[in-house]
């Protein structure tokens, strides 16, 4: 048993005791037990004179699992942040936007927005020890933001698991003496398939690059052998789920379930591209960082964690850039063409260009297996993070889900599997493309903008800094506080507006989506964003009192609601809004 005597100012403001006439002899008893490798922490604050209940009758007892080792947390956060985007998006964006010139806005946005938001989410989750929804007890009117990011994480799981299933299918297909995408003449090849030895720069029309050529063995294997895209006329003609991909998807979902069921232990355009890449790469806003950090010990140094993990993530992007462009350079030299003819991003890079390059190397089977194992580990780590955000966020809000975590985890995994079946049909790539653009595009940017405003302005950046001081013994520097209150919200507002204004109609190669598909995509995006205003309206109507009192209850932390009746509302004072 570890006994700590905490002074009054060190008590968590998440659920402090009401003011009582007691001596300052509060004692926190921390009972740590180890069960199946998971550490559980139970603590109770006991005044000497009388026991006072928390706000609204809640208890100050805490029973929440924590990471057994610090390295478990760090690897989980790094595993979530370092994902497929580091491999297939960053190198291409860097090339498309001028190479080294792209690094200037990239590093700038990393410093002024990416890292501050990363730090903010880690501290927010660790201090409050809650998931993405219930963490908003600090400012109840913003709880809709939590639901929004949970829905977004769920949407991403619908299609992200399919990409992992593709990787698993490729891994299985690689276990042959000769890789199946090396030559034409297979059952899936068309009569237009052209063997690579017959390909050179003169083979292509000047308006068609090698990356867009659909008649290479690697390209036909991906689109005809794996996706069966030739059997679909468009998004309105999906067909039935492919058996092979469905089985791969089942394996992926089972891996996720058994990993999670026990808990955590187990031009202007250049600037827009740089801003969105650093944001998506770090992974802020999906509720994952809040969920993971909520299982940290209270005094964990999340500041150091934020610096370390964001640095590792960006360094990984740089390293992957060297690896990717060494392969693209090899392909360009092999076919005697400019590198811009083979440069591409997304699935075309990792499932067409890279596999084709691997197939020409000595020991190609071995290298293909290693490559697709890498894709699997990158994808599964990130998918686990997204699913954990959903599970933690909802189980913290609805306690019966926490009591039945195994069943709830299974239901979540099975639900994502059922929705993902749409993406493994003949035309599933069209659905995946739609979800990839709209499910976590403008909507996630909007959610984090509101999150930054809620924490820095309504809860108060000064109070948030005091929370961090309680955990780590020091306040964040002026730089961080300025970024949280001014720079990051302005940055996010800029990116939200830019992503909306520059949004164009959906396309997949030469296929142009019908107008109704774009409307459906915006409907998907709005379905998560609308949680923010709808919950705010619900919260306002559900509390009692005058108009002013309702506003006060909505923007005052739950443990300070008694101050509303006293007329002592911090947010109604100018000092609150001017504080830094």
XYZ file of C-alpha atoms in Angstrom:
580
model
C 0.000 0.000 0.000
C 1.314 3.379 -0.993
C 0.043 6.304 1.084
C 0.350 9.870 -0.169
C -0.576 12.996 1.746
C -1.763 15.596 -0.717
C -2.103 19.299 0.033
C -5.368 20.920 -0.825
C -4.145 22.582 -4.014
C -2.987 19.219 -5.356
C -6.437 17.658 -5.372
C -7.783 16.956 -8.836
C -10.334 19.484 -9.981
C -12.126 16.746 -11.877
C -14.021 15.657 -8.800
C -12.900 17.654 -5.774
C -14.637 17.676 -2.497
C -17.107 20.394 -1.731
C -15.838 22.993 0.650
C -16.253 21.646 4.177
C -15.122 22.821 7.547
C -12.472 20.189 7.973
C -8.823 20.250 8.774
C -6.391 19.847 5.871
C -5.728 16.173 6.532
C -7.034 14.636 3.322
C -5.286 11.344 2.667
C -5.264 9.542 -0.685
C -4.910 5.775 -0.360
C -3.601 4.239 -3.557
C -4.117 0.502 -3.750
C -2.282 -1.114 -6.634
C -2.959 -4.703 -7.572
C -1.777 -6.658 -10.563
C -4.276 -8.867 -12.335
C -3.487 -10.519 -15.660
C -0.685 -8.033 -16.211
C -2.955 -5.023 -15.686
C -2.421 -2.608 -12.826
C -5.525 -1.207 -11.138
C -5.437 1.915 -9.026
C -8.108 2.634 -6.397
C -7.994 5.865 -4.464
C -10.279 7.530 -1.950
C -10.009 10.957 -0.356
C -11.037 10.830 3.306
C -11.381 14.032 5.351
C -10.875 13.673 9.080
C -14.043 15.423 10.187
C -16.606 14.229 7.708
C -16.808 12.614 4.323
C -18.028 15.007 1.679
C -19.490 13.827 -1.573
C -18.295 15.095 -4.897
C -20.409 17.323 -7.115
C -23.915 16.087 -7.759
C -23.392 13.271 -5.338
C -20.585 11.595 -7.254
C -17.926 9.711 -5.393
C -14.277 10.533 -5.505
C -13.396 6.837 -5.675
C -11.396 5.967 -8.761
C -10.956 2.497 -10.240
C -9.166 2.797 -13.562
C -6.496 0.637 -15.085
C -3.127 2.195 -15.873
C -0.327 1.309 -18.227
C 1.878 -1.323 -16.624
C 5.007 0.229 -18.103
C 5.744 3.650 -19.516
C 7.084 2.082 -22.700
C 3.658 0.518 -23.353
C 2.092 3.955 -23.543
C 4.853 5.446 -25.688
C 4.801 2.587 -28.176
C 1.005 2.730 -28.400
C 1.001 6.469 -29.126
C 3.874 6.171 -31.613
C 2.206 3.158 -33.221
C -0.981 5.158 -33.707
C 0.742 8.292 -34.996
C 3.117 6.490 -37.372
C 0.746 5.007 -39.925
C 0.346 4.390 -43.640
C 0.233 8.141 -44.328
C 3.904 8.361 -43.350
C 4.698 5.929 -46.155
C 2.319 6.787 -48.957
C 1.448 10.470 -48.474
C 4.317 12.476 -46.997
C 6.991 11.537 -49.605
C 4.685 12.385 -52.514
C 3.544 15.691 -51.005
C 7.164 16.604 -50.403
C 8.027 15.865 -54.045
C 4.908 17.526 -55.503
C 5.419 20.753 -53.567
C 9.062 21.394 -54.306
C 10.997 18.909 -52.187
C 12.968 20.770 -49.530
C 10.752 23.860 -49.894
C 7.831 21.800 -48.582
C 9.689 21.198 -45.329
C 9.530 24.912 -44.439
C 5.735 25.096 -43.949
C 5.718 21.494 -42.696
C 8.119 22.203 -39.832
C 6.458 25.560 -39.135
C 3.036 23.975 -38.688
C 4.578 21.182 -36.643
C 5.929 23.759 -34.186
C 2.986 26.164 -34.003
C 0.081 23.733 -34.199
C 0.905 20.036 -34.420
C 2.945 19.677 -31.248
C 0.841 22.097 -29.132
C -2.350 20.210 -29.998
C -0.624 16.881 -29.416
C 0.548 18.088 -25.985
C -2.876 19.507 -25.170
C -4.676 16.225 -25.820
C -2.189 14.164 -23.831
C -2.479 16.509 -20.850
C -6.267 16.734 -21.134
C -6.734 12.979 -21.031
C -4.130 12.344 -18.342
C -5.431 14.977 -15.922
C -9.112 14.161 -16.241
C -8.649 10.395 -16.694
C -11.606 10.252 -19.033
C -12.314 9.400 -22.663
C -13.117 11.812 -25.479
C -16.724 12.445 -24.393
C -16.658 12.540 -20.587
C -13.478 14.617 -20.536
C -15.795 17.545 -21.303
C -17.019 17.674 -17.728
C -14.612 20.627 -17.760
C -17.061 22.467 -20.053
C -20.248 20.419 -20.560
C -21.563 22.306 -23.579
C -18.669 20.952 -25.667
C -19.391 17.287 -25.004
C -20.716 17.028 -28.545
C -17.113 17.393 -29.718
C -16.326 14.136 -27.931
C -19.173 12.337 -29.655
C -18.092 13.824 -32.983
C -14.536 12.472 -32.773
C -15.843 9.078 -31.616
C -18.098 8.878 -34.672
C -15.218 9.965 -36.917
C -12.944 7.280 -35.448
C -15.703 4.744 -36.107
C -16.082 5.881 -39.711
C -12.348 5.603 -40.294
C -12.427 2.053 -38.951
C -14.972 1.138 -41.627
C -12.435 1.592 -44.430
C -9.020 1.614 -42.758
C -9.399 -2.056 -41.816
C -9.999 -2.826 -45.494
C -6.592 -1.401 -46.417
C -5.061 -3.652 -43.757
C -6.988 -6.581 -45.274
C -5.463 -5.761 -48.690
C -2.026 -5.865 -47.085
C -2.807 -9.244 -45.554
C -3.987 -10.550 -48.937
C -0.788 -9.332 -50.589
C 1.263 -10.909 -47.813
C -0.391 -14.274 -48.412
C 0.033 -13.913 -52.187
C 3.740 -13.131 -51.725
C 4.457 -16.570 -50.310
C 5.285 -18.067 -53.712
C 8.457 -18.685 -55.682
C 7.352 -16.123 -58.273
C 5.326 -13.082 -57.271
C 1.915 -13.105 -59.021
C 2.196 -9.512 -60.262
C 5.501 -10.073 -62.067
C 4.147 -11.163 -65.465
C 1.043 -11.174 -67.634
C -0.777 -14.360 -68.628
C -2.688 -14.899 -65.393
C -6.421 -15.502 -65.167
C -7.080 -11.934 -64.059
C -5.017 -10.231 -66.789
C -6.659 -8.500 -69.742
C -5.589 -8.824 -73.377
C -4.025 -5.358 -73.046
C -1.613 -6.439 -70.300
C 1.963 -5.507 -71.233
C 5.017 -7.202 -69.745
C 7.432 -4.768 -68.064
C 10.331 -5.592 -70.405
C 8.344 -4.072 -73.267
C 7.752 -0.834 -71.407
C 9.793 2.351 -71.815
C 9.157 6.063 -72.050
C 8.068 5.855 -75.692
C 5.348 3.333 -74.777
C 3.170 5.990 -73.120
C 1.145 8.830 -74.443
C 2.637 12.102 -73.202
C -0.497 12.733 -71.147
C -0.309 9.349 -69.363
C 2.342 8.635 -66.758
C 3.598 5.208 -65.781
C 1.863 5.521 -62.422
C -1.483 5.924 -64.220
C -0.951 3.058 -66.644
C -3.552 0.382 -65.969
C -2.079 -2.379 -68.137
C 1.095 -3.311 -66.258
C 1.030 -6.696 -64.474
C 1.220 -5.023 -61.052
C -1.606 -2.611 -61.828
C -3.844 -5.326 -63.256
C -3.159 -7.574 -60.294
C -4.283 -4.822 -57.903
C -7.376 -3.653 -59.786
C -8.443 -6.895 -61.482
C -6.940 -9.664 -59.360
C -7.545 -8.172 -55.883
C -10.297 -5.565 -56.204
C -12.105 -6.948 -59.290
C -12.799 -3.353 -60.182
C -13.413 -4.278 -63.834
C -16.617 -6.030 -62.755
C -18.125 -2.781 -61.452
C -19.475 0.124 -63.503
C -19.238 2.609 -60.649
C -20.356 3.376 -57.111
C -23.932 2.511 -58.052
C -22.807 -1.008 -59.053
C -21.024 -2.492 -56.024
C -21.772 -6.185 -56.294
C -21.212 -8.734 -53.522
C -18.261 -8.856 -51.092
C -15.224 -10.752 -52.420
C -14.707 -13.965 -50.468
C -10.897 -13.711 -50.272
C -10.938 -10.129 -49.014
C -13.768 -10.914 -46.600
C -11.692 -13.683 -45.021
C -8.721 -11.320 -44.716
C -11.016 -8.743 -43.120
C -12.210 -11.341 -40.608
C -8.603 -12.038 -39.607
C -7.903 -8.308 -39.170
C -11.004 -7.785 -37.015
C -10.119 -10.765 -34.814
C -6.608 -9.393 -34.319
C -8.077 -6.057 -33.265
C -10.599 -7.658 -30.927
C -8.128 -9.861 -29.085
C -5.717 -6.926 -28.828
C -8.301 -4.656 -27.199
C -10.786 -6.717 -25.216
C -8.708 -6.658 -22.028
C -7.994 -2.942 -22.228
C -4.978 -0.798 -22.888
C -2.562 -3.218 -21.376
C -2.915 -5.691 -23.753
C 1.431 28.430 -53.243
C -1.311 28.607 -50.903
C -1.879 24.990 -51.868
C 1.562 24.096 -50.590
C 0.726 25.539 -47.192
C -2.622 23.734 -47.088
C -0.930 20.426 -47.933
C 1.711 20.999 -45.263
C -0.875 21.944 -42.644
C -3.161 18.992 -43.285
C -0.278 16.510 -43.490
C 1.257 17.485 -40.139
C -2.197 17.411 -38.564
C -3.217 13.999 -39.882
C 0.224 12.524 -39.363
C 0.307 13.302 -35.634
C -3.249 12.064 -35.203
C -4.628 14.783 -32.929
C -8.387 15.034 -32.849
C -9.410 11.403 -33.181
C -9.847 10.972 -29.432
C -7.042 8.413 -29.401
C -4.477 10.542 -27.576
C -7.053 11.474 -24.934
C -8.014 7.817 -24.512
C -4.444 6.539 -24.275
C -3.253 9.267 -21.912
C -6.273 8.782 -19.640
C -4.657 5.522 -18.514
C -1.404 7.235 -17.491
C -0.397 7.756 -13.906
C -1.415 11.210 -12.715
C 2.140 12.533 -12.397
C 3.382 11.202 -15.743
C 5.457 13.736 -17.704
C 3.185 14.092 -20.733
C 5.158 17.145 -21.907
C 8.193 14.976 -22.559
C 5.963 12.343 -24.151
C 4.502 14.897 -26.562
C 7.929 16.119 -27.679
C 9.328 12.609 -28.042
C 6.456 10.963 -29.899
C 5.836 13.843 -32.303
C 9.564 13.978 -33.094
C 9.683 10.220 -33.738
C 6.655 10.503 -36.008
C 8.170 13.258 -38.146
C 11.580 11.590 -38.325
C 9.818 8.447 -39.541
C 8.211 10.474 -42.323
C 11.621 11.776 -43.406
C 13.168 8.300 -43.386
C 10.264 6.835 -45.341
C 10.745 9.592 -47.898
C 14.303 8.411 -48.540
C 13.134 4.798 -48.855
C 10.209 5.571 -51.151
C 12.133 7.809 -53.526
C 15.041 5.420 -53.797
C 12.514 2.927 -55.175
C 10.848 5.505 -57.433
C 14.262 6.538 -58.745
C 15.064 2.912 -59.469
C 11.797 2.498 -61.395
C 12.396 5.681 -63.380
C 15.910 4.560 -64.338
C 14.727 1.049 -65.213
C 12.128 2.289 -67.681
C 14.160 5.281 -68.880
C 11.663 7.934 -67.860
C 11.456 10.969 -65.609
C 10.703 10.354 -61.954
C 7.504 12.400 -62.214
C 6.119 9.640 -64.443
C 6.315 7.076 -61.630
C 5.701 9.320 -58.605
C 2.312 8.787 -56.998
C 0.727 8.514 -53.568
C -1.907 6.484 -51.801
C -2.778 2.888 -52.609
C -1.178 3.146 -56.053
C 2.223 3.591 -54.427
C 2.125 0.725 -51.912
C 0.052 -1.765 -53.906
C 1.298 -1.143 -57.469
C 4.581 0.775 -57.810
C 6.386 -0.593 -54.764
C 5.367 -4.255 -55.303
C 6.447 -4.037 -58.940
C 9.843 -2.675 -57.914
C 10.222 -5.428 -55.310
C 9.385 -8.098 -57.904
C 12.492 -7.171 -59.919
C 14.904 -7.562 -56.989
C 16.907 -10.680 -56.124
C 15.052 -12.541 -53.357
C 11.855 -10.693 -54.257
C 9.632 -13.056 -52.267
C 11.494 -12.291 -49.048
C 11.399 -8.522 -49.617
C 7.704 -8.608 -50.509
C 6.893 -10.485 -47.295
C 8.907 -7.993 -45.226
C 7.239 -5.018 -46.947
C 3.679 -6.216 -46.425
C 4.385 -7.219 -42.818
C 5.498 -3.615 -42.330
C 2.229 -2.350 -43.841
C 0.265 -4.697 -41.582
C 1.972 -3.494 -38.414
C 1.615 0.169 -39.400
C -2.068 -0.274 -40.144
C -3.045 -2.455 -37.191
C -1.394 -0.145 -34.639
C -3.322 2.831 -35.982
C -6.580 0.907 -36.267
C -6.223 -0.295 -32.673
C -5.848 3.314 -31.558
C -8.999 4.389 -33.353
C -11.043 1.519 -31.936
C -9.709 2.168 -28.428
C -10.872 5.785 -28.742
C -14.392 4.557 -29.502
C -14.408 1.951 -26.717
C -12.907 4.202 -24.035
C -14.960 7.227 -25.055
C -18.306 5.425 -24.860
C -17.553 3.100 -21.931
C -16.498 6.055 -19.772
C -19.787 7.739 -20.615
C -22.026 4.695 -20.271
C -20.862 2.626 -17.295
C -22.743 -0.538 -18.286
C -20.491 -0.686 -21.361
C -17.416 -0.539 -19.130
C -18.771 -3.386 -17.007
C -19.193 -5.424 -20.190
C -16.054 -4.339 -22.025
C -15.429 -7.679 -23.730
C -18.928 -7.785 -25.174
C -18.811 -4.114 -26.157
C -15.427 -4.549 -27.829
C -16.773 -7.502 -29.786
C -19.866 -5.519 -30.831
C -17.697 -2.614 -31.991
C -15.336 -4.871 -33.933
C -18.217 -6.803 -35.479
C -20.020 -3.570 -36.394
C -16.961 -2.193 -38.196
C -16.615 -5.551 -39.976
C -20.186 -5.411 -41.274
C -19.767 -1.859 -42.568
C -16.373 -2.691 -44.064
C -17.959 -5.426 -46.192
C -19.220 -2.661 -48.479
C -15.596 -1.784 -49.217
C -14.590 -5.325 -50.266
C -17.176 -5.580 -53.026
C -16.284 -5.228 -56.716
C -16.927 -1.495 -56.519
C -15.779 -1.175 -52.925
C -12.843 1.059 -53.842
C -15.365 3.765 -54.757
C -16.957 3.619 -51.303
C -13.503 3.612 -49.705
C -12.499 6.674 -51.730
C -15.660 8.487 -50.612
C -15.106 7.666 -46.937
C -11.423 8.529 -47.128
C -12.224 12.043 -48.335
C -15.301 12.898 -46.303
C -15.328 10.777 -43.117
C -12.219 12.339 -41.593
C -11.546 15.373 -43.749
C -13.110 18.701 -42.929
C -15.040 17.092 -40.067
C -11.973 16.198 -37.996
C -10.462 19.629 -38.606
C -13.682 21.231 -37.411
C -13.846 19.010 -34.323
C -10.314 19.890 -33.234
C -10.964 23.587 -33.847
C -13.902 23.467 -31.439
C -11.835 21.365 -29.016
C -9.046 23.952 -28.991
C -11.554 26.770 -28.400
C -13.304 24.830 -25.643
C -10.128 24.107 -23.706
C -8.237 27.364 -24.232
C -11.042 29.890 -24.087
C -14.023 28.481 -22.215
C -12.229 26.256 -19.707
C -9.330 28.703 -19.668
C -5.729 28.294 -20.738
C -4.579 29.545 -17.334
C -6.637 26.925 -15.506
C -5.477 24.243 -17.952
C -1.893 25.276 -17.206
C -2.574 24.942 -13.479
C -3.895 21.424 -14.095
C -0.635 20.537 -15.821
C 1.315 22.052 -12.920
C -0.562 19.781 -10.505
C 0.518 16.765 -12.533
C 4.130 17.616 -13.324
C 5.136 20.358 -10.907
C 5.635 23.084 -13.500
C 3.452 25.221 -15.723
C 3.710 25.187 -19.518
C 5.794 28.057 -20.865
C 4.359 31.175 -22.441
C 4.990 29.744 -25.906
C 2.636 26.818 -25.337
C -0.051 28.989 -23.759
C 0.021 31.442 -26.672
C -0.189 28.601 -29.176
C -3.149 27.038 -27.371
C -5.100 30.269 -27.044
C -4.297 32.090 -30.284
C -2.038 30.389 -32.808
C -3.545 26.900 -32.926
C -7.200 28.029 -33.181
C -6.294 30.490 -35.953
C -4.322 27.779 -37.729
C -7.213 25.328 -37.490
C -9.730 27.925 -38.668
C -7.506 28.592 -41.689
C -7.236 24.899 -42.535
C -10.984 24.291 -42.092
C -11.859 27.175 -44.416
C -9.168 26.244 -46.928
C -10.188 22.579 -47.041
C -13.818 23.584 -47.585
C -13.124 26.182 -50.269
C -10.666 24.001 -52.204
C -12.832 20.887 -52.020
C -13.630 19.441 -55.438
C -15.764 16.592 -56.745
C -14.727 13.014 -56.134
C -12.656 11.128 -58.708
C -10.971 7.748 -58.806
C -8.519 7.664 -61.699
C -10.679 8.453 -64.751
C -13.975 7.689 -63.014
C -15.924 10.783 -61.945
C -18.374 10.213 -59.112
C -22.004 11.220 -59.740
C -23.286 14.341 -57.954
C -25.340 12.298 -55.488
C -22.163 10.581 -54.272
C -20.638 13.953 -53.346
C -23.828 14.888 -51.502
C -23.677 11.573 -49.674
C -20.068 12.312 -48.747
C -20.963 15.684 -47.266
C -23.801 13.967 -45.428
C -21.248 11.614 -43.846
C -19.097 14.593 -42.865
C -22.017 16.553 -41.423
C -23.312 13.539 -39.478
C -20.349 13.864 -37.110
C -20.013 17.658 -37.099
C -23.669 18.167 -36.187
C -23.090 16.493 -32.834
C -21.420 19.734 -31.719
C -24.367 22.154 -32.147
C -27.062 19.538 -31.451
C -25.552 18.531 -28.121
C -25.016 22.181 -27.168
C -28.726 22.846 -27.761
C -29.688 19.701 -25.854
C -27.489 20.670 -22.912
C -28.917 24.179 -22.789
C -32.502 22.895 -22.794
C -31.851 20.115 -20.273
C -30.541 22.271 -17.419
C -32.823 24.329 -15.198
C -32.775 28.001 -14.382
C -32.944 31.341 -16.095
C -31.360 31.925 -19.483
C -28.204 33.249 -17.844
C -28.043 30.375 -15.373
C -28.416 27.837 -18.180
C -25.529 29.423 -20.055
C -23.504 29.360 -16.864
C -24.203 25.674 -16.206
C -23.275 24.827 -19.797
C -19.845 26.482 -19.695
C -18.888 25.892 -16.054
C -17.008 22.711 -15.043
C -19.353 20.231 -13.407
C -17.552 20.331 -10.071
C -18.134 24.111 -9.910
C -21.871 24.067 -10.610
C -22.562 25.066 -7.031
C -20.907 28.395 -7.818
C -23.559 29.161 -10.420
C -26.214 29.307 -7.693
C -23.884 31.608 -5.752
C -23.544 33.903 -8.774
C -19.816 33.303 -8.864
C -19.299 32.292 -12.504
C -15.698 32.571 -13.634
C -16.582 32.781 -17.341
C -18.750 35.858 -16.709
C -15.693 37.845 -15.706
C -13.425 39.698 -18.127
C -10.381 38.418 -16.267
C -11.143 34.872 -17.408
C -11.081 35.758 -21.108
C -7.924 37.856 -20.866
C -5.921 35.328 -18.880
C -3.016 33.515 -20.548
